[in-house]
Amino acid sequence: LSLYSSPARETKYVENPKTDLEEGVSHLRHFMEPYTAWSLCSGFFSEGYEFLQKPPAGFYPRLGVISFAGIIGLFLARGSKIKKLVYPAALMGIGTSAYYPQQAVAIAKVAGTQLYEWSLQGYIAVEALWKDN
C-alpha cells in the first residue's frame, strides 16, 4: 500500500468464521459457568488476586529465580521426553527448596512416606507373583 493514497471507500469488514477449537472452548466456558461462579472458586481466585497485588517482600525475585531454573532445565533436557519432564521439575524443586526450606522438609517427609508405602506394595505384589510361580 502506498503511504499517500487512501484506502478504497467500499471496504467492508468480514469476520473470520469460528474454528472448531473456538467453538469447543466457548461451549466449555458456557457449560462451566455455574460451577466457576461458586463462592469457593471466587474466594480462591480473589485471595490469589489479593496475594499477587500485595505479595510478601522478595516474592517476585524468588518466583523469577524458580521460573528461570525451570527454563534452564528445559534447555538442558535435549532429546528425551523423560528428561524434559524430570530436569525442569528437579531444578525448580531445588530452587524452591532453597527459598522455602521448611515447606520442602514437610513435603519431603510426606513424599518419603508415600514412596516407602508404594515400594512396600510393589514388594508384596512381586513376592505374591514369585510364590505363585
Backbone as a ProteinNet text record, in pm:
[ID]
protein_1_A
[PRIMARY]
LSLYSSPARETKYVENPKTDLEEGVSHLRHFMEPYTAWSLCSGFFSEGYEFLQKPPAGFYPRLGVISFAGIIGLFLARGSKIKKLVYPAALMGIGTSAYYPQQAVAIAKVAGTQLYEWSLQGYIAVEALWKDN
[TERTIARY]
83.5	0	87.4	42.3	113.3	82.6	179.1	158	71	64.7	-4.5	-142	-180.6	-313.9	-408.2	-533.6	-632.9	-693.2	-736.8	-796.5	-929.8	-973	-1098.6	-1214.3	-1313.4	-1426.8	-1522.6	-1518.2	-1613.6	-1561.5	-1466.3	-1414.1	-1520.2	-1519.4	-1617.7	-1545.7	-1574.8	-1512.9	-1585.1	-1508.8	-1564.6	-1497.4	-1578.6	-1524.7	-1491.1	-1376.1	-1335.4	-1431.4	-1461.6	-1550.2	-1478.9	-1556.8	-1500.1	-1455.2	-1340.6	-1288.5	-1355.8	-1332.1	-1387.9	-1334.3	-1206.1	-1147	-1213.7	-1234.5	-1300.6	-1442.2	-1512.8	-1648.8	-1647.9	-1550.7	-1541.2	-1511	-1418.6	-1383.9	-1503.6	-1574.8	-1693	-1799.4	-1820.1	-1918.7	-1876.3	-1748.5	-1698	-1712.8	-1684.8	-1699.9	-1844.9	-1937.5	-2079.3	-2125.1	-2070.7	-2107.3	-2053.8	-1932.1	-1866.9	-1903.8	-1975.9	-2008	-2076.9	-2174.3	-2236.5	-2138.8	-2044.6	-1950.4	-1842.2	-1802.2	-1699.5	-1755.7	-1886.3	-1948.4	-1966.2	-1932.3	-1944.6	-1858.6	-1898.4	-1824.8	-1686.8	-1671.8	-1541.4	-1440.7	-1478.9	-1386.8	-1359.9	-1463.7	-1443	-1359.8	-1378.3	-1296.6	-1151.5	-1128.2	-991.5	-922	-990.6	-928.4	-911.6	-1005.3	-991.2	-875.8	-857.7	-743.7	-612.3	-608.2	-488	-460.5	-566.4	-550.2	-498.5	-554.5	-507.7	-363.3	-327.1	-189.7	-92.4	-130.7	-43	-39.1	-143.5	-142.9	-53.4	-50.6	31.6	115.9	216	294.7	391.6	438.8	539.5	670	753.8	880.5	964.1	1014.1	1101.3	1030.1	898.4	824.4	855.8	849.3	870.2	1012.9	1117.1	1251.4	1265.7	1205.9	1211.3	1138.2	1021.7	944.9	1024.9	1095.9	1178.6	1290.6	1357.4	1467.5	1415	1302.7	1245.9	1201.7	1139.3	1097.5	1217.6	1321.3	1442	1507.5	1503.3	1557.7	1481.3	1349.1	1270.8	1304.9	1328.1	1365	1502.8	1597	1729.9	1716	1627.4	1603.4	1552.5	1468.1	1420.5	1533.8	1625	1737.6	1834.9	1851.7	1943.3	1885.2	1755.2	1687.9	1664.8	1769.7	1754.6	1742.7	1657.4	1648.2	1531.2	1547.1	1449.8	1328.6	1212.8	1091	1091.1	1152.3	1161.4	1246.6	1356.7	1442.5	1366.8	1281.3	1205.7	1106.5	1069.9	983.9	1064.7	1174.1	1249.3	1336.9	1414	1510.6	1444.6	1342.8	1282.1	1220.2	1152.4	1090.3	1195.7	1305.5	1411.4	1477.1	1509.5	1575.1	1482	1354.1	1259.5	1241.4	1242.8	1233	1352.6	1471.3	1592.3	1585.8	1545.1	1533.6	1429	1318.1	1212.8	1257	1326.5	1370.5	1477.8	1551.5	1649.5	1580	1466.8	1395.4	1296.2	1240.7	1139.2	1179.4	1281.4	1332.8	1235.1	1157.5	1066.1	955.9	901.5	797.9	856.3	983.3	1047.2	1066.9	1103.4	1120.8	986.8	880.9	747.9	703.7	724.9	687.5	773.7	903	991.8	951.4	906.1	861.2	739.1	643.3	522.2	555.8	639.8	676.4	756.5	843.6	920.2	831.4	733.9	639.8	559.1	514.2	435.3	519.8	643.1	733.1	761	779.8	801.2	679.8	558.2	437.3	423.6	452.9	444.3	546.3	668.5	770.7	733.4	673.8	630.4	518.7	423.5	316.7	372.4	469.7	533.5	606.7	676	747.1	650.4	537.2	436.6	378.1	353	297.9	396.9	524.8	626.7	643.7	639.8	652.2	535	414.3	297.4	309.9	358.4	378.5	486.3	590.7	701.2	655	571.8	523.5	424.7	345.9	250.3	320.7	435.2	508.3	594.2
-118.6	0	124.2	222	347.8	424.9	497.2	576.3	698.2	741.7	866.2	847.7	725.9	706.2	658.6	691	649.1	516.7	436.3	308.4	329.9	227.9	236.7	262	333.8	370.9	254	154.8	45.3	-72.6	-50.5	-162	-210.4	-338.9	-398.7	-498.2	-487.8	-578.2	-712.2	-819.2	-953.5	-1030	-1077.8	-1151.2	-1293.5	-1341.4	-1477.8	-1576.4	-1685.2	-1784.3	-1850.3	-1888.8	-1952.1	-2094.4	-2131	-2265.6	-2362.4	-2490.7	-2591.7	-2576.4	-2539.4	-2520.4	-2404.6	-2293.4	-2178.1	-2212.8	-2287.8	-2329.1	-2420.7	-2512.7	-2603.7	-2530.4	-2434.9	-2357.3	-2274.1	-2216	-2136.8	-2224.1	-2343	-2434.1	-2475.2	-2504.6	-2543.5	-2430.2	-2306.6	-2192.5	-2174.3	-2188.2	-2174.1	-2288.1	-2408.6	-2522.9	-2508.9	-2456.2	-2445.8	-2318.9	-2228.3	-2100.4	-2113.6	-2201.8	-2211.9	-2259.4	-2345.3	-2400.5	-2299.6	-2216.5	-2117.1	-2000.1	-1988.8	-1879.6	-1914.6	-2036.7	-2075.4	-1986.4	-1971.7	-1885.2	-1942	-2074.6	-2135.1	-2093.3	-2105.8	-2068.8	-1919.1	-1841	-1696.4	-1651.3	-1715.4	-1682.1	-1718.3	-1833.8	-1877.1	-1781.3	-1744.1	-1655.1	-1514.1	-1469.6	-1335.5	-1331.5	-1440.6	-1445.8	-1446.3	-1521.6	-1523.2	-1387.5	-1320.6	-1187.6	-1088.9	-1094.8	-1006	-1036	-1165.1	-1202.6	-1146.9	-1154.5	-1102.9	-950.6	-884.7	-739.5	-690.1	-763.9	-726.2	-846.2	-882.6	-1001	-973.1	-1079.3	-1059.1	-1010.4	-954.8	-899.2	-1009.4	-981.9	-1074.9	-1186.2	-1180	-1287.7	-1293.8	-1181.7	-1182	-1218.4	-1172.3	-1221.2	-1372.2	-1425.4	-1569.7	-1644.1	-1591.8	-1653.1	-1650.9	-1541.7	-1531.9	-1633.4	-1652.4	-1749	-1890.6	-1922.9	-2057.1	-2081.5	-1982.2	-1996	-2008.4	-1929.9	-1936.9	-2074.1	-2134	-2268.6	-2368.4	-2352.5	-2440.5	-2423.1	-2300	-2274.6	-2333.1	-2317.7	-2378.2	-2530.2	-2587.8	-2731.8	-2774.8	-2692.4	-2724.6	-2720.8	-2625.8	-2618	-2733.6	-2779.3	-2889.8	-3024.6	-3033.5	-3160.9	-3181.9	-3179.6	-3203.3	-3352.1	-3386.7	-3525.7	-3600.4	-3651.4	-3741.4	-3667	-3729.3	-3670.7	-3684.5	-3789.2	-3807.7	-3696.5	-3664.2	-3555.6	-3423.9	-3400.7	-3275.8	-3264.2	-3375.2	-3371.7	-3363	-3437.4	-3450.6	-3329	-3283.9	-3175.5	-3045.8	-2994.5	-2870	-2886	-2998.2	-3019.2	-3028.6	-3097.7	-3112	-2977.8	-2901.1	-2772.6	-2673.7	-2676.1	-2589.1	-2633.5	-2763.7	-2813	-2773.1	-2778	-2736.1	-2586.7	-2507.1	-2362.8	-2329.3	-2400.1	-2375	-2415.4	-2528.7	-2573.4	-2481.3	-2411.3	-2315.7	-2194.2	-2153.9	-2037.6	-2072.6	-2192.6	-2233.7	-2367.3	-2368	-2495.8	-2568.8	-2497.9	-2566.2	-2639.7	-2575.2	-2639.9	-2757.8	-2743.7	-2851.8	-2974.3	-2953.8	-3065.9	-3134.9	-3057.2	-3116.4	-3197.8	-3145.6	-3217.7	-3341.5	-3331.7	-3447.1	-3558.8	-3523.4	-3625.4	-3699	-3624.6	-3686.6	-3770.5	-3717.7	-3790.9	-3916.5	-3907.6	-4024.8	-4133.6	-4094.9	-4191.9	-4257.5	-4177.1	-4229.1	-4322.4	-4284.8	-4367.7	-4500	-4496.5	-4619.1	-4711.2	-4655	-4736.1	-4798.2	-4721.6	-4774	-4884.5	-4864.8	-4968.7	-5094.3	-5079.7	-5195.5	-5269.6	-5196.6	-5260.2	-5332.3	-5271.4	-5336.4	-5462.8	-5456.2	-5573.9	-5687	-5654.1	-5755.5	-5815	-5731.7	-5781.5	-5873.1	-5836.9	-5920.8	-6050.7	-6043.2	-6163.1	-6258.5	-6202.6	-6286	-6352.6	-6282	-6341.2	-6449.2	-6426.7	-6521.1	-6651	-6639.7	-6758.9	-6836.8	-6767.6	-6834.4	-6920.2	-6871.9	-6947.1	-7052.6
0	0	0	-69.9	-71.7	56.3	105.8	226.6	200.4	75.5	44.6	-15.9	-44.9	-101.3	8.9	-4.1	94.6	48.9	141.8	103	32.9	-35.8	-109.5	-13.2	-56.2	27.1	48.8	-37.7	-29.8	52.1	139.9	218	316.8	340.8	428.7	519.9	648.5	745	741.7	726.6	727	841.1	933.6	1048.2	1007.1	1055	1024.2	1090.6	1023.5	1086.7	1204.5	1305.7	1423.8	1390.4	1445.7	1424.8	1521.9	1500.5	1590.1	1731.9	1743.8	1875.4	1948.8	1878.9	1940.5	1982.7	1900.4	1934	2056.3	2062	2175.3	2305.3	2300.8	2419.7	2464	2368.3	2401.3	2467.3	2413.5	2471.3	2612.5	2632.2	2763.8	2864.8	2822.9	2912.9	2955.8	2862.1	2896.4	2986.3	2964.7	3046.8	3189.4	3204.9	3336.1	3412.1	3351.3	3414.3	3549.7	3567.5	3700.3	3808	3768.7	3865.6	3902.7	3809.2	3839.6	3917.5	3923	3997.7	4145.2	4184	4324.1	4410.9	4535.5	4627.7	4658	4655.3	4682.1	4576.1	4449.9	4342.3	4342.5	4358.5	4355.7	4474	4589.8	4706.1	4684.2	4622.9	4595.5	4500.5	4394	4296.2	4351.5	4433.1	4490.1	4589.6	4666.2	4757.8	4680.9	4571.8	4488.7	4427	4384.1	4326.4	4429.8	4550.4	4657	4694.9	4695	4727.2	4624	4496.7	4391.7	4389.1	4438.9	4446.4	4559.7	4670.1	4785.7	4828.4	4748.2	4781.3	4896.5	4962.8	5066.8	5003.9	5086.4	5037.1	4972	4853.7	4783.6	4710.3	4697.8	4631.3	4482	4413.7	4269.1	4229.2	4300.5	4265.6	4285.2	4391.6	4414.2	4302.7	4265	4156.9	4026.9	4003.1	3882.7	3882.3	3995.4	4003	3982.2	4044.7	4031	3886.2	3823.9	3683.9	3591.5	3618.3	3536.6	3548.7	3667.9	3686	3598.7	3589.2	3502.6	3356	3314	3174.2	3144.7	3238.2	3220.5	3210.2	3291	3283.4	3147.5	3085.2	2950.2	2848.5	2863.8	2771.4	2791.3	2914.3	2941	2900.4	2887.8	2861.5	2712.9	2637.2	2493.1	2466.3	2371.5	2328.7	2388.2	2506.6	2566.7	2622.6	2608.2	2665.1	2816.7	2866.1	3011.3	3071.8	3005.2	3054.5	3057.6	2958.5	2953	3067.6	3127.4	3245.4	3374.5	3379.4	3504.5	3531.8	3433.2	3456.5	3503.5	3433.5	3482.9	3621.7	3643.7	3775.2	3884.5	3856.5	3956.7	3986.2	3883.1	3905.7	3974.8	3938.7	4007.6	4152.5	4176.8	4313.1	4397.6	4338.7	4409.9	4440.1	4341.5	4363.9	4468.8	4465.3	4563.3	4703.4	4713.3	4845.7	4903.1	4818.6	4868.9	4932	4876.6	4928.7	5039	5034.3	5131.3	5194.8	5281.2	5333.4	5425.6	5507.5	5599.2	5523.2	5421.4	5341.4	5263.2	5218.3	5144.4	5232.7	5358.5	5451.3	5475.2	5492.8	5515.4	5394.2	5275.8	5153.3	5136.5	5168.4	5156.3	5252.1	5372.7	5467.8	5414.4	5363.8	5310.3	5187.7	5099.4	4978.4	5013.6	5113.6	5155.2	5211.1	5291.5	5346.6	5235.2	5142.2	5029.7	4943.1	4915.6	4835.2	4905.9	5038.2	5114.2	5104.2	5115.9	5105.7	4967.2	4861.8	4725.4	4703	4752.6	4734.1	4810.7	4928.8	5006.1	4933.7	4875.7	4799.1	4676.7	4610.4	4496.2	4536.9	4649.9	4700.5	4730.4	4792.7	4825.3	4697.5	4597.1	4470.7	4400.2	4397.5	4333.3	4411	4543.4	4625.4	4601	4586.6	4559.2	4423.3	4323.6	4191.2	4196.1	4273.1	4281.7	4348.1	4452.1	4521.9	4436.3	4353.5	4266.4	4161.8	4113.2	4009.6	4075.5
[MASK]
+++++++++++++++++++++++++++++++++++++++++++++++++++++++++++++++++++++++++++++++++++++++++++++++++++++++++++++++++++++++++++++++++++++

